[in-house]
PDB file of C-alpha atoms in Angstrom:
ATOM      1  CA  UNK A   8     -48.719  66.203  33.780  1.00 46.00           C
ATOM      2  CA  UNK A   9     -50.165  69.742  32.697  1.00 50.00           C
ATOM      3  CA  UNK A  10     -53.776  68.678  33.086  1.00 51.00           C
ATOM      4  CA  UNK A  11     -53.271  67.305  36.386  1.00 50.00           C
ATOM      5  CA  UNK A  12     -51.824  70.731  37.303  1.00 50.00           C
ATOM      6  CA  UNK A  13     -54.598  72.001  35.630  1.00 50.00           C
ATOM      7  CA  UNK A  14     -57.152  70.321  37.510  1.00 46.00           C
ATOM      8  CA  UNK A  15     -55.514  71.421  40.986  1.00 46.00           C
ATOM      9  CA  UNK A  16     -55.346  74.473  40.124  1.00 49.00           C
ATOM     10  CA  UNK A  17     -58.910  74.769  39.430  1.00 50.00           C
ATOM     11  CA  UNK A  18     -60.077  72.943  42.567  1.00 44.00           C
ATOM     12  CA  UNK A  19     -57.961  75.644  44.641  1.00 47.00           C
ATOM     13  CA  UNK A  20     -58.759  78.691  42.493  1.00 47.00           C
ATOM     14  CA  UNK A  21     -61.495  80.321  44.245  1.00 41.00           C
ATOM     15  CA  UNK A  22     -62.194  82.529  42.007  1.00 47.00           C
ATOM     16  CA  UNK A  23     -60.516  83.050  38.167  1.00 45.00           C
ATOM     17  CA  UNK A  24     -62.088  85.881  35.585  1.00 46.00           C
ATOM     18  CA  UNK A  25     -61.069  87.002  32.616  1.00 45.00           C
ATOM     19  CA  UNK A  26     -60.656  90.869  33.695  1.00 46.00           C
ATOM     20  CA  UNK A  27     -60.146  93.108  30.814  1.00 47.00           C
ATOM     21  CA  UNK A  28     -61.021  95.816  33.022  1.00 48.00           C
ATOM     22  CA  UNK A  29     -58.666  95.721  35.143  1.00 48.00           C
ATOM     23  CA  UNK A  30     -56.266  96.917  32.430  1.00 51.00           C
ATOM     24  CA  UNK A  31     -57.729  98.845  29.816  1.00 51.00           C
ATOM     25  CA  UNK A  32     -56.363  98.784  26.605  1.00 48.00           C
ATOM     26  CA  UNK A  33     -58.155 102.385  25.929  1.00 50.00           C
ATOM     27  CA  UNK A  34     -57.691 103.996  28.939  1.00 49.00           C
ATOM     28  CA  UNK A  35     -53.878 102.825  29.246  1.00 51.00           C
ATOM     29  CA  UNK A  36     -52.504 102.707  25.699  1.00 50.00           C
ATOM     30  CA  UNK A  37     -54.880 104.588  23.481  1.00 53.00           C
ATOM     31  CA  UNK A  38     -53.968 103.571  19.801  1.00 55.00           C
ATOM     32  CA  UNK A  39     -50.523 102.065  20.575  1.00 56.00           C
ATOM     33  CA  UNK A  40     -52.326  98.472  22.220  1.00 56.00           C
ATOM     34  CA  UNK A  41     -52.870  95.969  19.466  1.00 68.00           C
ATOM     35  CA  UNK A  42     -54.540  93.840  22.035  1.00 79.00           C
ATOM     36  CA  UNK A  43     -54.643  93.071  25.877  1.00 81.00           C
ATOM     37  CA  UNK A  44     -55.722  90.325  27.261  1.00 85.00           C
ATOM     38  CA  UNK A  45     -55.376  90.153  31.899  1.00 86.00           C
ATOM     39  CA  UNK A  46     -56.540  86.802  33.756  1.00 89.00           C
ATOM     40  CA  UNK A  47     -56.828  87.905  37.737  1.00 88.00           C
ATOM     41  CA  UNK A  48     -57.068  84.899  39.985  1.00 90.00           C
ATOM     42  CA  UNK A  49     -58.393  84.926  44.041  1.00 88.00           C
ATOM     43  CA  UNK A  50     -56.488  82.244  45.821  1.00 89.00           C
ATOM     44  CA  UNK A  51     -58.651  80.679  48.970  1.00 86.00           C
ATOM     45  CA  UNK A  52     -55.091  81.012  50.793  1.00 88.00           C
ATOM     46  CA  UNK A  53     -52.634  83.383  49.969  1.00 89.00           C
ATOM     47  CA  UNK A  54     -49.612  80.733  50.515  1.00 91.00           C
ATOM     48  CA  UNK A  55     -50.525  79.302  46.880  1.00 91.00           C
ATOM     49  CA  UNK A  56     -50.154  82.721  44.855  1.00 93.00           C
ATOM     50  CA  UNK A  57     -46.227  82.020  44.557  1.00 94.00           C
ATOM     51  CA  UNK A  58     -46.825  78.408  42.597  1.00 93.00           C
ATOM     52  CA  UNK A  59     -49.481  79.620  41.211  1.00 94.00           C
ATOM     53  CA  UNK A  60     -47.477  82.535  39.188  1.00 95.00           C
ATOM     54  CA  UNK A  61     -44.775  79.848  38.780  1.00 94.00           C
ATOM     55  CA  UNK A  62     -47.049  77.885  37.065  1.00 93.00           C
ATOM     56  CA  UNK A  63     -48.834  79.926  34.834  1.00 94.00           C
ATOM     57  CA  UNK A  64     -44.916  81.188  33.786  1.00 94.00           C
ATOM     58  CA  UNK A  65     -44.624  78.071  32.257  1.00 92.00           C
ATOM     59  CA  UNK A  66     -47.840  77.395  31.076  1.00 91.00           C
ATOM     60  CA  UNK A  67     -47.478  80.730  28.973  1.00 91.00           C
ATOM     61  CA  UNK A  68     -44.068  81.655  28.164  1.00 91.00           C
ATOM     62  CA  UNK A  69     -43.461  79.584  25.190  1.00 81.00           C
ATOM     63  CA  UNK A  70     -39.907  79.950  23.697  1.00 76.00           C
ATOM     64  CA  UNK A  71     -37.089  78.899  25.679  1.00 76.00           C
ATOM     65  CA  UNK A  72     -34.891  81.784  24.271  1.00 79.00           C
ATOM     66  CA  UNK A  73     -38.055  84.272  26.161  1.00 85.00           C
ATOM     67  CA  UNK A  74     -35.785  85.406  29.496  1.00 89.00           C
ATOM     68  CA  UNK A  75     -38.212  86.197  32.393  1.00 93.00           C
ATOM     69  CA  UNK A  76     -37.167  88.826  34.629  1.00 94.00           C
ATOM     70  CA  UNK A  77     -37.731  89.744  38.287  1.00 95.00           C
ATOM     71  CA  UNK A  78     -38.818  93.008  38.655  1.00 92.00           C
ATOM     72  CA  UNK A  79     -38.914  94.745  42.661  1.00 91.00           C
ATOM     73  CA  UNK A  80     -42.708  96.389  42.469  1.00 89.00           C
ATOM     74  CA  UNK A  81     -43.750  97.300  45.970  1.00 90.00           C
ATOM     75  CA  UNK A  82     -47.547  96.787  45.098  1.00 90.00           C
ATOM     76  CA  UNK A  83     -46.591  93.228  44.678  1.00 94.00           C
ATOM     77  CA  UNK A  84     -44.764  90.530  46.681  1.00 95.00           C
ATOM     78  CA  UNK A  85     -43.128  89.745  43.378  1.00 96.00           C
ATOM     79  CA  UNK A  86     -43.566  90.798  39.735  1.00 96.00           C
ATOM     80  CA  UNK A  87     -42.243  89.222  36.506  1.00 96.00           C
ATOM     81  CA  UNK A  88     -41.810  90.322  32.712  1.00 94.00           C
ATOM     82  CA  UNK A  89     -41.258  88.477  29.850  1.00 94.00           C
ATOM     83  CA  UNK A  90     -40.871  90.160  26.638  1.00 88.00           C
ATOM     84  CA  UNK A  91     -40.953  88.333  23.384  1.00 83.00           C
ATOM     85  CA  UNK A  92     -40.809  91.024  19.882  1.00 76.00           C
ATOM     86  CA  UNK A  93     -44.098  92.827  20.487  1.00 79.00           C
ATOM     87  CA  UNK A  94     -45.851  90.378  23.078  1.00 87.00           C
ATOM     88  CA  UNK A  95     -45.695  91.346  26.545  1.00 91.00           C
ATOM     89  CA  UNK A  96     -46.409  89.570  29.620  1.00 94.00           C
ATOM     90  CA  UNK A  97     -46.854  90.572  33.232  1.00 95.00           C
ATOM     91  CA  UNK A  98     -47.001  87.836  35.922  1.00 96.00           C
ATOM     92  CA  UNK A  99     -47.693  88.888  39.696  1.00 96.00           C
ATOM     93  CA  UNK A 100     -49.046  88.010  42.641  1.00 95.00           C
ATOM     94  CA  UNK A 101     -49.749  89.595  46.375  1.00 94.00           C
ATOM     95  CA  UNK A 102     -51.531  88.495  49.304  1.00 93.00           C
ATOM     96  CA  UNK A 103     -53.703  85.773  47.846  1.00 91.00           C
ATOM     97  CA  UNK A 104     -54.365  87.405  44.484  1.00 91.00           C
ATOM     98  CA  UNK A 105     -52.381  86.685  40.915  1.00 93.00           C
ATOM     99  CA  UNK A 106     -52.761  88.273  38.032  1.00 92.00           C
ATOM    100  CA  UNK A 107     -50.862  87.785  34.044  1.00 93.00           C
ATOM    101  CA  UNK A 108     -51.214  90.252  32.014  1.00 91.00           C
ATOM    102  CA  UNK A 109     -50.086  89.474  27.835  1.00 90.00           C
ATOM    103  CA  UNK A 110     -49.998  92.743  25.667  1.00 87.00           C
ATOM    104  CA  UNK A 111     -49.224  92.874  22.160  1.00 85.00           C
ATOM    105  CA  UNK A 112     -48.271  96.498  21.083  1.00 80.00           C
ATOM    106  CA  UNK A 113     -45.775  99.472  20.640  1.00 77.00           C
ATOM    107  CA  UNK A 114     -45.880 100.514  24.720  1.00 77.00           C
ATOM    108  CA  UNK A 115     -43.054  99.054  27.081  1.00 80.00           C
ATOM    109  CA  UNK A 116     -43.403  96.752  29.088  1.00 82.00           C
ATOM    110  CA  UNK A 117     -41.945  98.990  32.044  1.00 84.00           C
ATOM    111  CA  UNK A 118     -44.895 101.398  31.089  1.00 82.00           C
ATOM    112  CA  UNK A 119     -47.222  98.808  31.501  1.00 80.00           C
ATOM    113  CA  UNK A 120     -46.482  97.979  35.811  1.00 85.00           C
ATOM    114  CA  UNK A 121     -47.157 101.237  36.902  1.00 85.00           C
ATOM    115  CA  UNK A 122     -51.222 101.617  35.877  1.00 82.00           C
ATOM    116  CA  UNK A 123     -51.455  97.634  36.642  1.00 83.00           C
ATOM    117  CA  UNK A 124     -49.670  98.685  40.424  1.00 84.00           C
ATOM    118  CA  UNK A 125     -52.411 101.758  40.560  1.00 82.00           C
ATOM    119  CA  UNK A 126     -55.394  99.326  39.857  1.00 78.00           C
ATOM    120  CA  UNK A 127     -54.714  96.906  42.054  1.00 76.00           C
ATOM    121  CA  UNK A 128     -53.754  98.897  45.081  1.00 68.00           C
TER     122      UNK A 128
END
Protein backbone atom coordinates (compact mmCIF):
# COMPACT_ATOMS: atom_id res chain seq x y z
CA UNK A 1 0.00 0.00 0.00
CA UNK A 2 2.72 2.76 0.87
CA UNK A 3 4.34 2.62 -2.55
CA UNK A 4 1.21 2.93 -4.32
CA UNK A 5 0.65 6.10 -2.23
CA UNK A 6 3.95 6.84 -3.04
CA UNK A 7 3.65 6.70 -6.62
CA UNK A 8 0.42 9.05 -6.57
CA UNK A 9 1.84 11.24 -4.77
CA UNK A 10 4.63 11.74 -7.06
CA UNK A 11 2.51 11.86 -10.23
CA UNK A 12 0.48 14.84 -8.48
CA UNK A 13 3.44 16.57 -6.81
CA UNK A 14 4.31 19.26 -9.09
CA UNK A 15 7.03 20.20 -7.64
CA UNK A 16 8.97 18.53 -4.28
CA UNK A 17 12.65 19.99 -3.08
CA UNK A 18 14.53 19.37 -0.40
CA UNK A 19 14.62 23.15 0.99
CA UNK A 20 17.08 23.62 3.70
CA UNK A 21 16.79 27.16 3.08
CA UNK A 22 13.76 27.71 3.84
CA UNK A 23 14.63 27.05 7.49
CA UNK A 24 18.01 27.70 8.42
CA UNK A 25 19.51 25.88 11.00
CA UNK A 26 22.16 28.95 11.42
CA UNK A 27 20.14 31.71 11.00
CA UNK A 28 17.23 30.24 13.31
CA UNK A 29 18.95 28.21 16.03
CA UNK A 30 22.59 29.15 16.04
CA UNK A 31 24.43 26.36 18.10
CA UNK A 32 21.31 24.88 19.77
CA UNK A 33 20.15 22.86 16.10
CA UNK A 34 21.77 19.47 15.97
CA UNK A 35 20.29 19.13 12.57
CA UNK A 36 17.31 20.33 10.32
CA UNK A 37 16.15 18.80 7.68
CA UNK A 38 12.49 20.82 5.65
CA UNK A 39 10.86 19.01 2.47
CA UNK A 40 8.44 21.92 0.78
CA UNK A 41 6.06 20.45 -1.73
CA UNK A 42 3.91 22.63 -4.70
CA UNK A 43 0.65 20.86 -5.19
CA UNK A 44 -0.79 21.37 -9.02
CA UNK A 45 -4.22 21.96 -7.01
CA UNK A 46 -4.42 23.22 -3.74
CA UNK A 47 -7.46 20.71 -2.76
CA UNK A 48 -4.65 17.87 -2.30
CA UNK A 49 -2.39 19.79 0.37
CA UNK A 50 -4.79 18.41 3.26
CA UNK A 51 -4.05 14.45 2.25
CA UNK A 52 -1.04 15.26 1.37
CA UNK A 53 0.06 16.48 5.09
CA UNK A 54 -2.08 13.53 6.27
CA UNK A 55 -0.01 11.38 4.53
CA UNK A 56 3.32 12.36 5.07
CA UNK A 57 2.06 12.31 9.12
CA UNK A 58 2.08 8.84 8.80
CA UNK A 59 4.73 8.21 6.60
CA UNK A 60 7.02 10.02 9.27
CA UNK A 61 5.79 9.88 12.68
CA UNK A 62 6.99 6.57 13.73
CA UNK A 63 6.02 5.60 17.34
CA UNK A 64 2.52 5.19 18.13
CA UNK A 65 3.05 6.64 21.70
CA UNK A 66 4.34 10.21 19.37
CA UNK A 67 0.84 12.42 19.99
CA UNK A 68 0.43 14.88 17.04
CA UNK A 69 -1.08 18.06 17.86
CA UNK A 70 -3.14 20.69 16.04
CA UNK A 71 -1.79 23.86 16.37
CA UNK A 72 -4.16 27.30 15.08
CA UNK A 73 -1.20 29.23 12.92
CA UNK A 74 -2.86 31.87 10.80
CA UNK A 75 -0.04 31.62 8.07
CA UNK A 76 -1.37 28.19 7.54
CA UNK A 77 -4.75 26.53 6.88
CA UNK A 78 -3.56 24.01 9.41
CA UNK A 79 -0.31 23.24 11.26
CA UNK A 80 0.78 20.12 13.19
CA UNK A 81 3.62 19.17 15.81
CA UNK A 82 4.83 16.12 16.85
CA UNK A 83 7.45 15.97 19.40
CA UNK A 84 9.35 12.84 20.15
CA UNK A 85 12.61 13.46 23.06
CA UNK A 86 14.72 15.83 20.97
CA UNK A 87 13.18 15.25 17.35
CA UNK A 88 10.82 17.72 16.20
CA UNK A 89 8.49 17.78 13.43
CA UNK A 90 6.41 20.45 11.76
CA UNK A 91 3.72 19.41 9.22
CA UNK A 92 1.69 22.24 7.30
CA UNK A 93 0.10 23.11 4.48
CA UNK A 94 -1.74 26.38 2.79
CA UNK A 95 -3.12 27.13 -0.46
CA UNK A 96 -1.51 24.43 -2.56
CA UNK A 97 1.84 24.33 -0.77
CA UNK A 98 3.03 21.68 2.18
CA UNK A 99 5.84 21.72 3.93
CA UNK A 100 7.45 19.08 7.12
CA UNK A 101 9.88 20.29 8.85
CA UNK A 102 12.02 17.43 11.41
CA UNK A 103 14.52 19.20 13.87
CA UNK A 104 16.65 17.50 16.22
CA UNK A 105 17.92 19.96 18.97
CA UNK A 106 17.58 21.91 22.34
CA UNK A 107 14.96 24.78 20.72
CA UNK A 108 11.07 24.20 21.16
CA UNK A 109 9.14 23.24 18.98
CA UNK A 110 6.73 26.35 19.60
CA UNK A 111 9.95 28.44 18.78
CA UNK A 112 10.32 26.78 15.71
CA UNK A 113 6.46 28.02 13.86
CA UNK A 114 7.03 31.46 14.16
CA UNK A 115 10.39 31.95 11.67
CA UNK A 116 8.80 28.92 9.48
CA UNK A 117 5.24 31.35 9.47
CA UNK A 118 7.72 34.51 8.55
CA UNK A 119 9.36 32.56 5.58
CA UNK A 120 6.62 31.41 4.05
CA UNK A 121 4.40 34.43 4.15
Amino acid sequence: MRGNQEKMWKFMIDVHRQADDIVSQKRFFGKGCLRITTRYYKLTFGSMAENLTLNLINRYVWRDKAEVKEVNQRSFDKLYMVEDGSRKQIFAYWDNQAIHVTYYGKERIEDIIPPLAQKIS
